[in-house]
CSV table of C-alpha atoms and ligand atoms in Angstrom, one decimal:
chain,number,residue,atom,x,y,z
A,24,UNK,CA,-58.9,33.1,-214.0
A,25,UNK,CA,-62.4,32.9,-215.4
A,26,UNK,CA,-65.4,32.5,-213.1
A,27,UNK,CA,-65.6,28.9,-214.3
A,28,UNK,CA,-62.0,28.2,-213.5
A,29,UNK,CA,-62.3,29.7,-210.0
A,30,UNK,CA,-65.4,27.5,-209.3
A,31,UNK,CA,-63.4,24.4,-210.5
A,32,UNK,CA,-60.4,25.3,-208.3
A,33,UNK,CA,-62.7,25.8,-205.3
A,34,UNK,CA,-64.6,22.6,-206.0
A,35,UNK,CA,-61.4,20.7,-206.3
A,36,UNK,CA,-60.0,21.9,-203.0
A,37,UNK,CA,-56.8,21.1,-204.7
A,38,UNK,CA,-54.7,22.8,-202.0
A,39,UNK,CA,-55.8,22.8,-198.3
A,40,UNK,CA,-54.0,25.7,-196.4
A,41,UNK,CA,-50.9,24.5,-194.6
A,42,UNK,CA,-50.8,24.1,-190.8
A,43,UNK,CA,-54.2,22.5,-190.4
A,44,UNK,CA,-54.6,20.5,-187.1
A,45,UNK,CA,-54.9,16.7,-187.1
A,46,UNK,CA,-58.7,16.9,-186.3
A,47,UNK,CA,-59.2,18.9,-189.5
A,48,UNK,CA,-56.9,16.8,-191.6
A,49,UNK,CA,-58.9,13.7,-190.5
A,50,UNK,CA,-62.1,15.2,-192.0
A,51,UNK,CA,-60.7,17.1,-195.0
A,52,UNK,CA,-57.8,15.3,-196.5
A,53,UNK,CA,-58.8,13.4,-199.7
A,54,UNK,CA,-58.6,13.3,-203.5
A,55,UNK,CA,-60.3,16.4,-205.1
A,56,UNK,CA,-64.1,15.8,-205.6
A,57,UNK,CA,-65.4,15.0,-209.1
A,58,UNK,CA,-67.0,17.6,-211.3
A,59,UNK,CA,-70.3,17.0,-209.5
A,60,UNK,CA,-68.9,18.5,-206.3
A,61,UNK,CA,-69.9,15.7,-203.9
A,62,UNK,CA,-69.2,16.7,-200.3
A,63,UNK,CA,-68.8,13.2,-199.0
A,64,UNK,CA,-66.0,11.4,-200.8
A,65,UNK,CA,-67.1,9.2,-203.7
A,66,UNK,CA,-67.0,5.5,-203.8
A,67,UNK,CA,-65.4,4.4,-207.0
A,68,UNK,CA,-66.4,0.8,-207.6
A,69,UNK,CA,-64.4,0.1,-210.8
A,70,UNK,CA,-61.8,-2.4,-211.7
A,71,UNK,CA,-60.3,-0.4,-214.6
A,72,UNK,CA,-60.1,3.1,-216.0
A,73,UNK,CA,-60.7,4.2,-219.6
A,74,UNK,CA,-57.7,5.9,-221.2
A,75,UNK,CA,-58.1,8.8,-223.7
A,76,UNK,CA,-55.6,7.3,-226.2
A,77,UNK,CA,-52.9,4.7,-226.5
A,78,UNK,CA,-50.0,7.2,-225.8
A,79,UNK,CA,-51.6,8.4,-222.6
A,80,UNK,CA,-52.2,4.9,-221.6
A,81,UNK,CA,-48.6,4.0,-222.2
A,82,UNK,CA,-47.4,7.0,-220.1
A,83,UNK,CA,-49.7,6.2,-217.2
A,84,UNK,CA,-48.6,2.6,-217.2
A,85,UNK,CA,-44.9,3.6,-217.0
A,86,UNK,CA,-45.4,6.4,-214.5
A,87,UNK,CA,-48.0,4.7,-212.3
A,88,UNK,CA,-49.4,8.0,-211.0
A,89,UNK,CA,-52.8,8.2,-212.7
A,90,UNK,CA,-55.3,5.4,-212.5
A,91,UNK,CA,-54.8,2.4,-214.7
A,92,UNK,CA,-56.2,-0.7,-212.9
A,93,UNK,CA,-57.6,-1.1,-209.4
A,94,UNK,CA,-55.0,-3.7,-208.2
A,95,UNK,CA,-52.5,-0.8,-208.5
A,96,UNK,CA,-54.7,2.1,-207.3
A,97,UNK,CA,-58.2,3.5,-207.0
A,98,UNK,CA,-59.4,7.0,-206.2
A,99,UNK,CA,-61.3,5.9,-203.0
A,100,UNK,CA,-58.3,3.9,-201.8
A,101,UNK,CA,-56.0,6.8,-202.5
A,102,UNK,CA,-58.2,9.2,-200.5
A,103,UNK,CA,-57.9,6.8,-197.5
A,104,UNK,CA,-54.1,6.6,-198.0
A,105,UNK,CA,-53.8,10.4,-198.2
A,106,UNK,CA,-55.9,10.9,-195.1
A,107,UNK,CA,-54.2,8.3,-193.0
A,108,UNK,CA,-50.7,9.6,-194.0
A,109,UNK,CA,-51.8,13.1,-193.0
A,110,UNK,CA,-53.0,11.9,-189.6
A,111,UNK,CA,-49.8,9.9,-188.9
A,112,UNK,CA,-47.7,12.8,-190.1
A,113,UNK,CA,-46.1,10.7,-192.8
A,114,UNK,CA,-45.5,11.6,-196.4
A,115,UNK,CA,-47.4,8.7,-197.9
A,116,UNK,CA,-49.3,5.5,-197.1
A,117,UNK,CA,-50.3,2.4,-199.0
A,118,UNK,CA,-53.5,0.5,-198.1
A,119,UNK,CA,-53.8,-3.3,-197.9
A,120,UNK,CA,-56.7,-5.8,-197.6
A,121,UNK,CA,-56.1,-6.6,-193.9
A,122,UNK,CA,-53.7,-5.7,-191.1
A,123,UNK,CA,-51.8,-8.9,-191.7
A,124,UNK,CA,-51.4,-8.2,-195.4
A,125,UNK,CA,-49.8,-4.9,-194.4
A,126,UNK,CA,-47.1,-6.9,-192.5
A,127,UNK,CA,-46.8,-9.3,-195.5
A,128,UNK,CA,-46.2,-6.3,-197.8
A,129,UNK,CA,-43.7,-4.9,-195.3
A,130,UNK,CA,-41.7,-8.1,-195.3
A,131,UNK,CA,-41.9,-8.8,-199.0
A,132,UNK,CA,-40.9,-5.2,-199.9
A,133,UNK,CA,-38.1,-4.8,-197.4
A,134,UNK,CA,-36.5,-8.1,-196.8
A,135,UNK,CA,-34.7,-10.9,-198.6
A,136,UNK,CA,-33.3,-14.3,-197.6
A,137,UNK,CA,-30.5,-13.9,-195.1
A,138,UNK,CA,-32.0,-10.8,-193.5
A,139,UNK,CA,-32.7,-10.7,-189.8
A,140,UNK,CA,-35.6,-9.2,-187.8
A,141,UNK,CA,-36.0,-8.3,-184.1
A,142,UNK,CA,-39.6,-8.4,-182.8
A,143,UNK,CA,-41.2,-8.2,-179.4
A,144,UNK,CA,-42.5,-11.6,-178.3
A,145,UNK,CA,-45.7,-10.0,-177.1
A,146,UNK,CA,-47.0,-8.8,-180.5
A,147,UNK,CA,-50.3,-9.9,-182.1
A,148,UNK,CA,-50.4,-13.7,-182.5
A,149,UNK,CA,-50.6,-13.8,-186.3
A,150,UNK,CA,-47.7,-11.4,-186.4
A,151,UNK,CA,-45.6,-13.9,-184.4
A,152,UNK,CA,-46.5,-16.7,-186.8
A,153,UNK,CA,-45.9,-14.6,-189.9
A,154,UNK,CA,-42.4,-13.7,-188.8
A,155,UNK,CA,-41.5,-16.8,-186.8
A,156,UNK,CA,-43.0,-19.5,-189.1
A,157,UNK,CA,-44.0,-18.4,-192.5
A,158,UNK,CA,-41.1,-16.1,-193.3
A,159,UNK,CA,-38.6,-18.4,-191.6
A,160,UNK,CA,-39.3,-20.7,-194.6
A,161,UNK,CA,-37.9,-18.1,-196.9
A,162,UNK,CA,-34.7,-17.6,-195.0
A,163,UNK,CA,-35.7,-14.4,-193.0
A,164,UNK,CA,-34.8,-15.1,-189.4
A,165,UNK,CA,-36.5,-13.4,-186.5
A,166,UNK,CA,-35.3,-13.1,-182.9
A,167,UNK,CA,-38.1,-12.5,-180.4
A,168,UNK,CA,-37.3,-10.3,-177.4
A,169,UNK,CA,-38.9,-8.8,-174.3
A,170,UNK,CA,-41.4,-6.0,-175.0
A,171,UNK,CA,-40.0,-3.8,-172.3
A,172,UNK,CA,-36.2,-4.7,-171.9
A,173,UNK,CA,-34.2,-2.5,-174.3
A,174,UNK,CA,-31.0,-4.5,-173.4
A,175,UNK,CA,-32.6,-7.6,-175.0
A,176,UNK,CA,-33.3,-5.7,-178.2
A,177,UNK,CA,-29.7,-4.4,-178.3
A,178,UNK,CA,-28.2,-7.8,-177.6
A,179,UNK,CA,-30.2,-9.3,-180.5
A,180,UNK,CA,-28.7,-6.9,-183.1
A,181,UNK,CA,-26.5,-8.5,-185.8
A,182,UNK,CA,-24.9,-7.1,-189.0
A,183,UNK,CA,-27.8,-8.7,-190.9
A,184,UNK,CA,-30.5,-7.0,-188.9
A,185,UNK,CA,-32.7,-5.0,-191.2
A,186,UNK,CA,-35.9,-4.5,-189.3
A,187,UNK,CA,-37.1,-3.9,-185.7
A,188,UNK,CA,-40.8,-4.5,-185.3
A,189,UNK,CA,-42.7,-3.2,-182.3
A,190,UNK,CA,-46.3,-3.0,-181.2
A,191,UNK,CA,-47.3,-0.8,-178.3
A,192,UNK,CA,-49.3,-1.2,-176.1
A,193,UNK,CA,-49.6,-5.0,-176.4
A,194,UNK,CA,-52.6,-7.3,-176.3
A,195,UNK,CA,-53.9,-8.2,-173.7
A,196,UNK,CA,-51.5,-7.0,-171.0
A,197,UNK,CA,-50.9,-3.5,-172.4
A,198,UNK,CA,-47.1,-3.5,-172.0
A,199,UNK,CA,-45.6,-0.4,-173.4
A,200,UNK,CA,-42.2,-0.1,-175.2
A,201,UNK,CA,-40.2,3.0,-175.8
A,202,UNK,CA,-40.6,4.0,-179.5
A,203,UNK,CA,-37.9,6.7,-179.5
A,204,UNK,CA,-35.4,4.4,-177.8
A,205,UNK,CA,-36.1,1.6,-180.3
A,206,UNK,CA,-35.8,4.0,-183.2
A,207,UNK,CA,-32.3,5.1,-182.0
A,208,UNK,CA,-31.3,1.5,-181.6
A,209,UNK,CA,-32.5,0.6,-185.1
A,210,UNK,CA,-30.8,3.6,-186.8
A,211,UNK,CA,-27.5,3.0,-184.9
A,212,UNK,CA,-27.5,-0.4,-186.5
A,213,UNK,CA,-28.6,0.7,-190.0
A,214,UNK,CA,-32.0,-0.9,-189.6
A,215,UNK,CA,-35.6,0.4,-189.8
A,216,UNK,CA,-38.2,0.5,-187.1
A,217,UNK,CA,-41.8,-0.3,-187.9
A,218,UNK,CA,-44.5,0.2,-185.2
A,219,UNK,CA,-47.9,-1.5,-185.3
A,220,UNK,CA,-50.0,1.5,-184.2
A,221,UNK,CA,-53.3,-0.4,-184.2
A,222,UNK,CA,-54.0,0.0,-180.5
A,223,UNK,CA,-53.5,3.7,-180.1
A,224,UNK,CA,-54.1,5.0,-183.6
A,225,UNK,CA,-52.8,8.4,-184.7
A,226,UNK,CA,-55.4,10.0,-182.5
A,227,UNK,CA,-53.2,9.1,-179.4
A,228,UNK,CA,-49.8,8.1,-180.7
A,229,UNK,CA,-47.7,9.1,-183.7
A,230,UNK,CA,-44.7,6.8,-184.0
A,231,UNK,CA,-43.1,8.7,-187.0
A,232,UNK,CA,-42.7,11.8,-184.9
A,233,UNK,CA,-40.9,9.7,-182.3
A,234,UNK,CA,-38.4,8.4,-184.9
A,235,UNK,CA,-40.1,5.3,-186.3
A,236,UNK,CA,-39.6,4.8,-190.1
A,237,UNK,CA,-42.9,3.1,-190.8
A,238,UNK,CA,-46.3,2.7,-189.1
A,239,UNK,CA,-48.4,-0.3,-189.7
A,240,UNK,CA,-52.2,-0.5,-189.1
A,241,UNK,CA,-54.9,-3.0,-188.8
A,242,UNK,CA,-57.6,-0.6,-190.1
A,243,UNK,CA,-60.1,-3.3,-189.1
A,244,UNK,CA,-59.9,-2.0,-185.6
A,245,UNK,CA,-60.1,1.6,-184.5
A,246,UNK,CA,-59.8,3.2,-188.0
A,247,UNK,CA,-63.0,1.7,-189.1
A,248,UNK,CA,-64.2,1.9,-185.6
A,249,UNK,CA,-67.5,0.1,-186.0
A,250,UNK,CA,-66.4,-3.4,-186.7
A,251,UNK,CA,-67.5,-3.5,-190.4
A,252,UNK,CA,-64.6,-4.2,-192.7
A,253,UNK,CA,-61.1,-5.5,-192.8
A,254,UNK,CA,-58.3,-3.1,-193.9
A,255,UNK,CA,-54.6,-2.5,-193.4
A,256,UNK,CA,-51.9,0.1,-194.2
A,257,UNK,CA,-48.3,1.0,-194.1
A,258,UNK,CA,-47.3,4.7,-193.7
A,259,UNK,CA,-44.0,6.4,-193.9
A,260,UNK,CA,-41.6,8.3,-196.3
A,261,UNK,CA,-42.6,8.7,-199.9
A,262,UNK,CA,-39.4,6.9,-201.0
A,263,UNK,CA,-40.3,3.8,-199.1
A,264,UNK,CA,-44.1,3.8,-199.9
A,265,UNK,CA,-43.9,4.8,-203.5
A,266,UNK,CA,-40.6,3.1,-204.6
A,267,UNK,CA,-40.6,0.0,-202.4
A,268,UNK,CA,-44.1,-1.0,-201.3
A,269,UNK,CA,-46.1,0.4,-204.2
A,270,UNK,CA,-44.4,-1.9,-206.8
A,271,UNK,CA,-44.5,-4.9,-204.4
A,272,UNK,CA,-48.3,-4.3,-203.8
A,273,UNK,CA,-49.0,-4.0,-207.5
A,274,UNK,CA,-47.2,-7.3,-208.2
A,275,UNK,CA,-48.5,-9.3,-205.2
A,276,UNK,CA,-52.1,-7.8,-205.1
A,277,UNK,CA,-52.9,-7.6,-201.4
A,278,UNK,CA,-54.9,-4.5,-202.4
A,279,UNK,CA,-57.7,-2.9,-200.3
A,280,UNK,CA,-61.1,-3.1,-201.9
A,281,UNK,CA,-62.6,0.3,-202.8
A,282,UNK,CA,-65.7,-0.3,-200.7
A,283,UNK,CA,-63.7,-1.2,-197.6
A,284,UNK,CA,-61.5,1.8,-198.2
A,285,UNK,CA,-64.5,4.1,-198.3
A,286,UNK,CA,-65.8,2.7,-195.0
A,287,UNK,CA,-62.5,3.2,-193.3
A,288,UNK,CA,-62.0,6.6,-194.9
A,289,UNK,CA,-65.3,7.7,-193.3
A,290,UNK,CA,-64.3,6.1,-190.0
A,291,UNK,CA,-61.2,8.3,-189.9
A,292,UNK,CA,-63.5,11.4,-189.7
A,293,UNK,CA,-64.7,10.4,-186.2
A,294,UNK,CA,-61.5,8.7,-185.0
A,295,UNK,CA,-60.3,11.5,-182.7
A,296,UNK,CA,-63.6,11.9,-180.8
A,297,UNK,CA,-64.1,8.1,-180.6
A,298,UNK,CA,-60.6,7.4,-179.3
A,299,UNK,CA,-60.9,10.1,-176.7
A,300,UNK,CA,-64.3,9.1,-175.5
A,301,UNK,CA,-63.5,5.4,-175.4
A,302,UNK,CA,-60.2,6.0,-173.7
A,303,UNK,CA,-61.9,8.1,-171.0
A,304,UNK,CA,-64.5,5.4,-170.4
A,305,UNK,CA,-61.8,2.7,-170.2
A,306,UNK,CA,-60.0,4.7,-167.5
A,307,UNK,CA,-63.3,4.9,-165.5
A,308,UNK,CA,-63.8,1.1,-165.9
A,309,UNK,CA,-60.1,0.5,-165.0
A,310,UNK,CA,-60.4,2.5,-161.8
A,311,UNK,CA,-63.7,0.8,-160.9
A,312,UNK,CA,-62.1,-2.7,-161.4
A,313,UNK,CA,-59.0,-1.7,-159.4
A,314,UNK,CA,-61.3,-1.1,-156.4
A,315,UNK,CA,-63.3,-4.3,-156.8
A,316,UNK,CA,-62.6,-7.0,-154.2
A,317,UNK,CA,-63.0,-9.8,-156.8
A,318,UNK,CA,-60.3,-8.4,-159.0
A,319,UNK,CA,-56.6,-9.2,-158.3
A,320,UNK,CA,-55.0,-6.8,-160.8
A,321,UNK,CA,-55.9,-4.4,-163.7
A,322,UNK,CA,-53.6,-3.9,-166.7
A,323,UNK,CA,-54.1,-0.4,-168.2
A,324,UNK,CA,-51.4,2.2,-169.1
A,325,UNK,CA,-53.3,5.2,-167.7
A,326,UNK,CA,-53.3,3.7,-164.2
A,327,UNK,CA,-50.5,4.8,-161.9
A,328,UNK,CA,-50.0,1.1,-161.0
A,329,UNK,CA,-49.0,0.3,-164.6
A,330,UNK,CA,-45.2,-0.5,-164.8
A,331,UNK,CA,-44.6,1.9,-167.8
A,332,UNK,CA,-47.2,4.5,-166.8
A,333,UNK,CA,-45.0,7.5,-167.2
A,334,UNK,CA,-43.6,6.4,-170.6
A,335,UNK,CA,-47.2,5.6,-171.8
A,336,UNK,CA,-48.5,8.9,-170.8
A,337,UNK,CA,-45.7,10.7,-172.7
A,338,UNK,CA,-46.0,8.5,-175.7
A,339,UNK,CA,-49.8,8.3,-176.0
A,340,UNK,CA,-51.0,11.9,-175.5
A,341,UNK,CA,-51.7,11.3,-171.9
A,342,UNK,CA,-54.3,8.6,-172.7
A,343,UNK,CA,-54.4,4.9,-172.0
A,344,UNK,CA,-56.4,3.8,-175.0
A,345,UNK,CA,-59.5,1.7,-175.2
A,346,UNK,CA,-58.4,-1.8,-174.2
A,347,UNK,CA,-57.7,-3.1,-170.7
A,348,UNK,CA,-57.4,-6.5,-169.1
A,349,UNK,CA,-57.8,-7.7,-165.5
A,350,UNK,CA,-57.2,-10.8,-163.4
A,351,UNK,CA,-60.1,-12.2,-161.4
A,352,UNK,CA,-59.2,-13.9,-158.2
A,353,UNK,CA,-59.0,-17.7,-158.0
A,354,UNK,CA,-56.7,-20.0,-155.9
A,355,UNK,CA,-56.0,-22.5,-158.7
A,356,UNK,CA,-55.9,-22.0,-162.4
A,357,UNK,CA,-59.1,-24.0,-162.7
A,358,UNK,CA,-60.9,-21.8,-160.2
A,359,UNK,CA,-59.5,-18.6,-161.8
A,360,UNK,CA,-60.8,-19.8,-165.2
A,361,UNK,CA,-64.2,-20.6,-163.7
A,362,UNK,CA,-64.4,-17.1,-162.2
A,363,UNK,CA,-63.3,-15.5,-165.5
A,364,UNK,CA,-65.9,-17.5,-167.5
A,365,UNK,CA,-68.6,-16.4,-164.9
A,366,UNK,CA,-67.8,-12.7,-165.5
A,367,UNK,CA,-67.9,-13.2,-169.3
A,368,UNK,CA,-71.1,-15.4,-169.3
A,369,UNK,CA,-73.0,-13.1,-166.9
A,370,UNK,CA,-72.8,-10.1,-169.2
A,371,UNK,CA,-76.0,-9.1,-171.0
A,372,UNK,CA,-74.7,-6.1,-172.9
A,373,UNK,CA,-71.1,-6.7,-173.9
A,374,UNK,CA,-70.3,-8.9,-176.9
A,375,UNK,CA,-68.3,-12.1,-176.3
A,376,UNK,CA,-66.0,-11.9,-179.3
A,377,UNK,CA,-62.3,-11.5,-180.3
A,378,UNK,CA,-62.1,-8.1,-181.9
A,379,UNK,CA,-61.5,-4.6,-180.6
A,380,UNK,CA,-61.8,-1.0,-181.7
A,381,UNK,CA,-65.6,-1.3,-182.2
A,382,UNK,CA,-68.3,1.0,-180.8
A,383,UNK,CA,-69.7,-2.1,-179.1
A,384,UNK,CA,-67.7,-3.2,-176.1
A,385,UNK,CA,-66.1,-6.7,-176.4
A,386,UNK,CA,-65.1,-9.1,-173.7
A,387,UNK,CA,-62.8,-12.1,-174.2
A,388,UNK,CA,-60.8,-14.8,-172.4
A,389,UNK,CA,-57.3,-14.6,-173.9
A,390,UNK,CA,-56.0,-17.9,-172.5
A,391,UNK,CA,-58.6,-20.0,-174.4
A,392,UNK,CA,-59.0,-17.8,-177.5
A,393,UNK,CA,-56.3,-15.5,-178.9
A,394,UNK,CA,-53.6,-17.3,-176.8
A,395,UNK,CA,-55.2,-20.7,-176.8
A,396,UNK,CA,-52.5,-22.3,-179.0
A,397,UNK,CA,-49.8,-21.6,-176.4
A,398,UNK,CA,-48.9,-24.2,-173.8
A,399,UNK,CA,-49.8,-23.3,-170.2
A,400,UNK,CA,-46.1,-22.8,-169.5
A,401,UNK,CA,-45.7,-20.4,-172.4
A,402,UNK,CA,-48.8,-18.5,-171.3
A,403,UNK,CA,-47.4,-18.2,-167.8
A,404,UNK,CA,-44.1,-16.8,-169.2
A,405,UNK,CA,-46.0,-14.0,-170.9
A,406,UNK,CA,-48.3,-13.5,-167.9
A,407,UNK,CA,-51.6,-14.6,-169.4
A,408,UNK,CA,-53.3,-16.6,-166.7
A,409,UNK,CA,-56.6,-18.5,-166.7
A,410,UNK,CA,-58.2,-15.6,-164.7
A,411,UNK,CA,-57.3,-12.9,-167.2
A,412,UNK,CA,-60.2,-11.2,-169.0
A,413,UNK,CA,-59.8,-8.6,-171.8
A,414,UNK,CA,-62.2,-5.8,-172.3
A,415,UNK,CA,-62.2,-3.5,-175.4
A,416,UNK,CA,-64.4,-0.6,-174.4
A,417,UNK,CA,-66.8,0.9,-176.9
A,418,UNK,CA,-69.3,3.8,-176.7
A,419,UNK,CA,-72.0,2.5,-174.4
A,420,UNK,CA,-72.6,4.5,-171.3
A,421,UNK,CA,-69.8,3.6,-168.9
A,422,UNK,CA,-72.2,2.8,-166.0
A,423,UNK,CA,-73.9,0.2,-168.2
A,424,UNK,CA,-70.4,-1.4,-168.8
A,425,UNK,CA,-69.5,-1.6,-165.1
A,426,UNK,CA,-73.1,-2.8,-164.3
A,427,UNK,CA,-72.6,-5.6,-166.8
A,428,UNK,CA,-69.3,-6.6,-165.3
A,429,UNK,CA,-70.7,-6.5,-161.8
A,430,UNK,CA,-73.2,-9.2,-162.6
A,431,UNK,CA,-70.5,-11.9,-162.7
A,432,UNK,CA,-67.9,-10.5,-160.2
A,433,UNK,CA,-68.5,-12.1,-156.8
A,434,UNK,CA,-67.8,-9.7,-154.0
B,515,LIG,C1,-56.0,-7.2,-185.5
B,515,LIG,C2,-54.6,-6.9,-185.4
B,515,LIG,C3,-53.7,-7.2,-186.5
B,515,LIG,C4,-54.2,-7.9,-187.7
B,515,LIG,O1,-55.1,-7.2,-188.4
B,515,LIG,P1,-56.2,-8.0,-189.4
B,515,LIG,O2,-56.9,-6.8,-190.1
B,515,LIG,O3,-57.1,-8.8,-188.5
B,515,LIG,O4,-55.4,-8.8,-190.4
B,515,LIG,C5,-52.4,-6.8,-186.4
B,515,LIG,N1,-52.0,-6.2,-185.3
B,515,LIG,C6,-52.8,-5.9,-184.2
B,515,LIG,C7,-52.3,-5.2,-183.0
B,515,LIG,C8,-54.1,-6.2,-184.3
B,515,LIG,O5,-54.9,-5.9,-183.2
């Protein structure tokens, strides 16, 4: 090797040594830098790529490995995909414009009319509508089952079942399902298990290692981590990502924009320390709320009072995550709502909004926002009362968060 070649090889960081830890992969995994040697990954804002000649162009269009057109792929987007796959312990990932479009791609790529899906009835609201309403129109039928009762999942299996879809923990009650048990159930029936890993992120939970076939992300939340952009992804085996979802994405075009990919790519570098810090603060807030006389109940997996506490601690690296919810006391639903609104409206630091996974803590009233379209009876079935408040904990000092909650909690 000439000195010039050696410099090029070192610049390119073509091969990272094997056995690197997840924290290192989160910072280092990416496409090789350009000839300029930029240390921070480049942002390639280009819709197309100049080809050296017609024959190369023809080959690239047939092989779909090198870059041809940004609906299909883009170097910044690919760096994000490589990094996320490395962090999830998957062979490959495909990025999408939002979390919902990742589920859209999942359904389009995997299912056809006549296929059957089993999904927890406690998943994200738009996920419920996408399976239960939009794709029912195309002959894909979904059975919704209990988040935590494995027997219900088993009883819902049919010969046509192709996909089990789980999200754990759930929003806003933080119910946890057993990923390894669902994977066994799916595989025994010849179906695949997909896990929406938005809430824990690979910093706390790695569903592929527990037997799931695919991981889905709303990159909008913790992967970005600062509430800036929308993004999504599917992660799994190379055969599923490259042969099934790649072609479907190229055709349908729910592609992630390069700028958004760059923001989320840089977000991944701090994911591990953010998740750990936010998770620790959330536990402090949860314990404080649990002792508060105005609070009837706190829902948080790292509390010993959580119904699936042991499972959650095994599955989530001993951490509860950065979202909790709590019921404020109130004798009637109207009084409970009044008390919940008082807590929310008395805050002077927290943001009143319906997002999570931001450095800024966010407080919300699920019964009138994310779950406002359900009837009161449906809400009671899933345990979302008028007194329930959800808190997504960010990176403010934890005492400022509890001080802010204290303003509206009557003792
Ligand atoms: C936000 C969210 C989604 C949808 O992601 P978008 O980027 O908003 O489309 C899906 N699942 C979960 C658990 C979410 O929190």
